[in-house]
């Protein structure tokens, strides 16, 4: 289980390193390189490693933002927009490659850039969401999260978080691990205004007693 004082130490070092590295590197993959080195060089970390996603937002011509995310072993983010037919289009942001952070020297990290336009949303999450148990004992999985997002009627960041929390809490078996959620959305705005990105984040702690899903690895 990814809990306890050792996990807390990894989390603390990760947050500090990411903030510091972001001051010196514009490329998100270089930020993850710095974190990888920090985890490997700190003797107190032992053999601990983590998954991580780090991204930047830059105002884009014509509105919205150019988002660049780098991933190290992390579940894909979901970029959501309304299609021409009014239905939600859900695209998984999956940079090719992207090894665990702190596991190997010279680990390779991958990045991907896309346009988060006005009216679009973005959901990032930890694997506690995809490992949530369905009534049949299997895991929700990435496909289940994507299917859930297809049914959304709004892409407001606050509503995305609220609806995702409701999805988990309504499952009979609930979740078996901590869940951290971060949603971004760019509201539609008059052409004379530069849209601002709205963000909402929540963390759900692991229940005292949680059920294990089928095929779940620990």
Tab-separated table of C-alpha atoms in Angstrom:
chain	number	residue	atom	x	y	z
A	1	UNK	CA	0.000	0.000	0.000
A	2	UNK	CA	1.272	3.449	-0.824
A	3	UNK	CA	0.804	4.888	2.664
A	4	UNK	CA	2.719	5.581	5.874
A	5	UNK	CA	5.740	7.732	6.731
A	6	UNK	CA	7.894	6.506	3.817
A	7	UNK	CA	5.219	7.414	1.289
A	8	UNK	CA	4.745	10.776	3.009
A	9	UNK	CA	8.483	11.453	2.696
A	10	UNK	CA	8.371	10.686	-1.041
A	11	UNK	CA	5.387	13.002	-1.454
A	12	UNK	CA	7.122	15.819	0.420
A	13	UNK	CA	10.355	15.533	-1.570
A	14	UNK	CA	8.385	15.268	-4.822
A	15	UNK	CA	6.426	18.459	-4.183
A	16	UNK	CA	9.505	20.413	-3.150
A	17	UNK	CA	11.575	19.203	-6.110
A	18	UNK	CA	8.860	19.870	-8.687
A	19	UNK	CA	8.369	23.425	-7.458
A	20	UNK	CA	12.098	24.109	-7.451
A	21	UNK	CA	12.786	22.473	-10.821
A	22	UNK	CA	9.926	24.338	-12.468
A	23	UNK	CA	11.772	27.580	-11.733
A	24	UNK	CA	14.718	26.455	-13.859
A	25	UNK	CA	13.228	24.306	-16.641
A	26	UNK	CA	10.563	25.127	-19.228
A	27	UNK	CA	10.348	21.564	-20.548
A	28	UNK	CA	8.167	19.361	-18.284
A	29	UNK	CA	10.280	16.288	-19.102
A	30	UNK	CA	13.328	18.083	-17.678
A	31	UNK	CA	11.366	18.735	-14.496
A	32	UNK	CA	10.686	15.005	-14.178
A	33	UNK	CA	14.377	14.333	-14.886
A	34	UNK	CA	15.234	16.525	-11.897
A	35	UNK	CA	12.741	14.705	-9.701
A	36	UNK	CA	14.090	11.322	-10.807
A	37	UNK	CA	17.607	12.370	-9.822
A	38	UNK	CA	16.439	13.760	-6.470
A	39	UNK	CA	14.675	10.534	-5.523
A	40	UNK	CA	17.659	8.399	-6.511
A	41	UNK	CA	20.214	10.588	-4.721
A	42	UNK	CA	18.354	10.931	-1.417
A	43	UNK	CA	19.446	7.972	0.779
A	44	UNK	CA	16.335	8.311	2.943
A	45	UNK	CA	14.175	7.329	-0.031
A	46	UNK	CA	15.621	3.819	-0.252
A	47	UNK	CA	13.953	2.017	-3.158
A	48	UNK	CA	10.838	4.194	-3.123
A	49	UNK	CA	9.537	5.579	-6.403
A	50	UNK	CA	6.389	7.252	-7.642
A	51	UNK	CA	4.236	8.002	-10.640
A	52	UNK	CA	3.948	11.631	-11.606
A	53	UNK	CA	2.366	14.005	-14.091
A	54	UNK	CA	3.668	17.543	-14.506
A	55	UNK	CA	2.344	20.127	-16.922
A	56	UNK	CA	2.447	23.722	-18.058
A	57	UNK	CA	-0.215	26.045	-19.473
A	58	UNK	CA	0.581	28.817	-21.935
A	59	UNK	CA	-2.026	31.225	-23.379
A	60	UNK	CA	-2.783	30.147	-26.956
A	61	UNK	CA	-3.486	32.412	-29.935
A	62	UNK	CA	-7.218	32.667	-30.441
A	63	UNK	CA	-8.060	31.707	-26.868
A	64	UNK	CA	-7.547	28.903	-24.423
A	65	UNK	CA	-4.214	27.387	-23.522
A	66	UNK	CA	-1.487	25.190	-24.917
A	67	UNK	CA	-1.073	22.451	-22.346
A	68	UNK	CA	2.096	20.377	-22.232
A	69	UNK	CA	2.138	17.419	-19.864
A	70	UNK	CA	4.972	15.038	-19.074
A	71	UNK	CA	4.206	11.697	-17.477
A	72	UNK	CA	6.215	9.199	-15.531
A	73	UNK	CA	4.221	5.985	-15.124
A	74	UNK	CA	1.030	7.935	-14.418
A	75	UNK	CA	-2.507	7.118	-15.620
A	76	UNK	CA	-3.536	9.122	-18.688
A	77	UNK	CA	-5.288	12.438	-18.284
A	78	UNK	CA	-8.591	12.930	-20.093
A	79	UNK	CA	-9.143	15.887	-22.433
A	80	UNK	CA	-12.879	16.472	-22.854
A	81	UNK	CA	-14.742	18.580	-25.380
A	82	UNK	CA	-18.173	18.758	-26.954
A	83	UNK	CA	-18.314	17.346	-30.481
A	84	UNK	CA	-20.212	18.745	-33.447
A	85	UNK	CA	-23.154	16.478	-32.594
A	86	UNK	CA	-23.291	17.766	-29.017
A	87	UNK	CA	-21.884	14.571	-27.473
A	88	UNK	CA	-18.795	14.635	-25.308
A	89	UNK	CA	-15.540	13.587	-26.973
A	90	UNK	CA	-13.032	12.108	-24.512
A	91	UNK	CA	-9.376	11.800	-25.526
A	92	UNK	CA	-6.805	10.090	-23.325
A	93	UNK	CA	-3.559	12.074	-23.029
A	94	UNK	CA	-0.988	9.273	-23.221
A	95	UNK	CA	2.563	10.356	-24.086
A	96	UNK	CA	4.449	7.328	-25.426
A	97	UNK	CA	6.936	6.133	-22.882
A	98	UNK	CA	7.150	7.722	-19.481
A	99	UNK	CA	8.851	5.460	-16.947
A	100	UNK	CA	8.297	5.384	-13.181
A	101	UNK	CA	10.020	8.260	-11.398
A	102	UNK	CA	12.838	7.333	-9.016
A	103	UNK	CA	13.124	3.714	-10.137
A	104	UNK	CA	16.041	3.872	-12.601
A	105	UNK	CA	18.913	6.178	-13.464
A	106	UNK	CA	18.459	7.721	-16.879
A	107	UNK	CA	14.722	6.997	-16.931
A	108	UNK	CA	13.015	8.384	-20.016
A	109	UNK	CA	9.964	10.623	-19.722
A	110	UNK	CA	7.530	11.581	-22.440
A	111	UNK	CA	5.466	14.711	-23.029
A	112	UNK	CA	2.493	15.703	-25.147
A	113	UNK	CA	1.027	19.109	-26.067
A	114	UNK	CA	-2.576	19.901	-26.949
A	115	UNK	CA	-4.970	22.839	-27.107
A	116	UNK	CA	-7.295	23.312	-24.144
A	117	UNK	CA	-9.738	25.581	-25.948
A	118	UNK	CA	-12.634	27.574	-24.499
A	119	UNK	CA	-15.368	25.110	-23.602
A	120	UNK	CA	-12.903	22.243	-23.006
A	121	UNK	CA	-12.116	20.370	-19.793
A	122	UNK	CA	-9.255	18.262	-18.453
A	123	UNK	CA	-9.347	15.624	-15.705
A	124	UNK	CA	-6.260	14.268	-13.951
A	125	UNK	CA	-6.436	11.595	-11.259
A	126	UNK	CA	-4.478	8.983	-9.359
A	127	UNK	CA	-4.988	5.268	-9.855
A	128	UNK	CA	-7.228	5.071	-6.808
A	129	UNK	CA	-9.974	6.131	-9.228
A	130	UNK	CA	-9.343	3.460	-11.860
A	131	UNK	CA	-8.944	0.817	-9.128
A	132	UNK	CA	-12.345	1.587	-7.601
A	133	UNK	CA	-14.430	-1.592	-7.426
A	134	UNK	CA	-17.510	-2.166	-9.557
A	135	UNK	CA	-20.441	-4.270	-8.278
A	136	UNK	CA	-19.059	-7.353	-10.083
A	137	UNK	CA	-15.726	-7.046	-8.248
A	138	UNK	CA	-13.717	-5.797	-11.215
A	139	UNK	CA	-11.985	-2.435	-11.390
A	140	UNK	CA	-13.515	0.667	-12.940
A	141	UNK	CA	-10.402	1.045	-15.129
A	142	UNK	CA	-9.512	3.746	-17.628
A	143	UNK	CA	-12.291	2.602	-19.964
A	144	UNK	CA	-14.841	3.039	-17.197
A	145	UNK	CA	-13.626	6.557	-16.418
A	146	UNK	CA	-13.755	7.489	-20.109
A	147	UNK	CA	-17.285	6.076	-20.437
A	148	UNK	CA	-18.370	8.059	-17.389
A	149	UNK	CA	-16.944	11.274	-18.858
A	150	UNK	CA	-18.827	10.658	-22.119
A	151	UNK	CA	-22.060	11.107	-20.185
A	152	UNK	CA	-21.209	14.525	-18.701
A	153	UNK	CA	-23.462	17.439	-19.563
A	154	UNK	CA	-21.053	20.165	-18.443
A	155	UNK	CA	-17.270	20.552	-18.454
A	156	UNK	CA	-17.051	22.987	-15.543
A	157	UNK	CA	-14.070	21.966	-13.380
A	158	UNK	CA	-16.053	22.043	-10.149
A	159	UNK	CA	-18.828	19.876	-11.557
A	160	UNK	CA	-16.320	17.394	-13.013
A	161	UNK	CA	-14.854	16.888	-9.532
A	162	UNK	CA	-18.250	16.662	-7.846
A	163	UNK	CA	-19.569	14.167	-10.401
A	164	UNK	CA	-16.422	12.022	-10.185
A	165	UNK	CA	-16.630	11.915	-6.390
A	166	UNK	CA	-20.279	10.920	-6.668
A	167	UNK	CA	-19.310	8.147	-9.092
A	168	UNK	CA	-16.904	6.646	-6.541
A	169	UNK	CA	-19.096	7.034	-3.480
A	170	UNK	CA	-22.074	5.460	-5.274
A	171	UNK	CA	-20.142	2.266	-6.002
A	172	UNK	CA	-21.100	-0.482	-3.517
A	173	UNK	CA	-17.486	-1.458	-2.766
A	174	UNK	CA	-16.153	2.096	-2.938
A	175	UNK	CA	-12.446	2.633	-3.354
A	176	UNK	CA	-9.482	0.728	-1.985
A	177	UNK	CA	-6.853	3.466	-2.187
A	178	UNK	CA	-6.486	7.231	-1.871
A	179	UNK	CA	-7.905	9.221	-4.759
A	180	UNK	CA	-6.577	12.621	-5.826
A	181	UNK	CA	-8.475	14.551	-8.499
A	182	UNK	CA	-7.604	17.704	-10.432
A	183	UNK	CA	-9.890	19.222	-13.054
A	184	UNK	CA	-9.284	22.190	-15.330
A	185	UNK	CA	-11.787	23.924	-17.567
A	186	UNK	CA	-11.749	26.960	-19.841
A	187	UNK	CA	-15.123	28.696	-19.885
A	188	UNK	CA	-16.495	30.259	-23.017
A	189	UNK	CA	-15.925	34.006	-23.034
A	190	UNK	CA	-16.540	36.966	-25.344
A	191	UNK	CA	-14.017	37.242	-28.174
A	192	UNK	CA	-12.584	40.378	-26.562
A	193	UNK	CA	-11.578	38.515	-23.415
A	194	UNK	CA	-8.804	36.016	-22.800
A	195	UNK	CA	-10.413	32.979	-21.105
A	196	UNK	CA	-8.997	31.992	-17.737
A	197	UNK	CA	-8.532	28.385	-16.712
A	198	UNK	CA	-10.624	27.278	-13.754
A	199	UNK	CA	-9.285	24.512	-11.533
A	200	UNK	CA	-10.640	22.358	-8.733
A	201	UNK	CA	-8.805	19.670	-6.765
A	202	UNK	CA	-9.892	17.117	-4.157
A	203	UNK	CA	-8.275	14.245	-2.285
A	204	UNK	CA	-10.252	11.334	-0.849
A	205	UNK	CA	-8.560	9.335	1.908
A	206	UNK	CA	-8.555	5.555	1.896
A	207	UNK	CA	-11.433	4.015	3.894
A	208	UNK	CA	-10.523	2.118	7.043
A	209	UNK	CA	-11.781	-1.077	5.409
A	210	UNK	CA	-11.662	-1.447	1.644
A	211	UNK	CA	-12.464	-4.288	-0.690
A	212	UNK	CA	-9.890	-5.589	-3.147
A	213	UNK	CA	-10.898	-5.774	-6.794
A	214	UNK	CA	-10.231	-8.691	-9.077
A	215	UNK	CA	-6.848	-8.593	-10.846
A	216	UNK	CA	-5.665	-5.723	-8.653
A	217	UNK	CA	-1.921	-5.808	-8.104
A	218	UNK	CA	-0.192	-4.592	-4.953
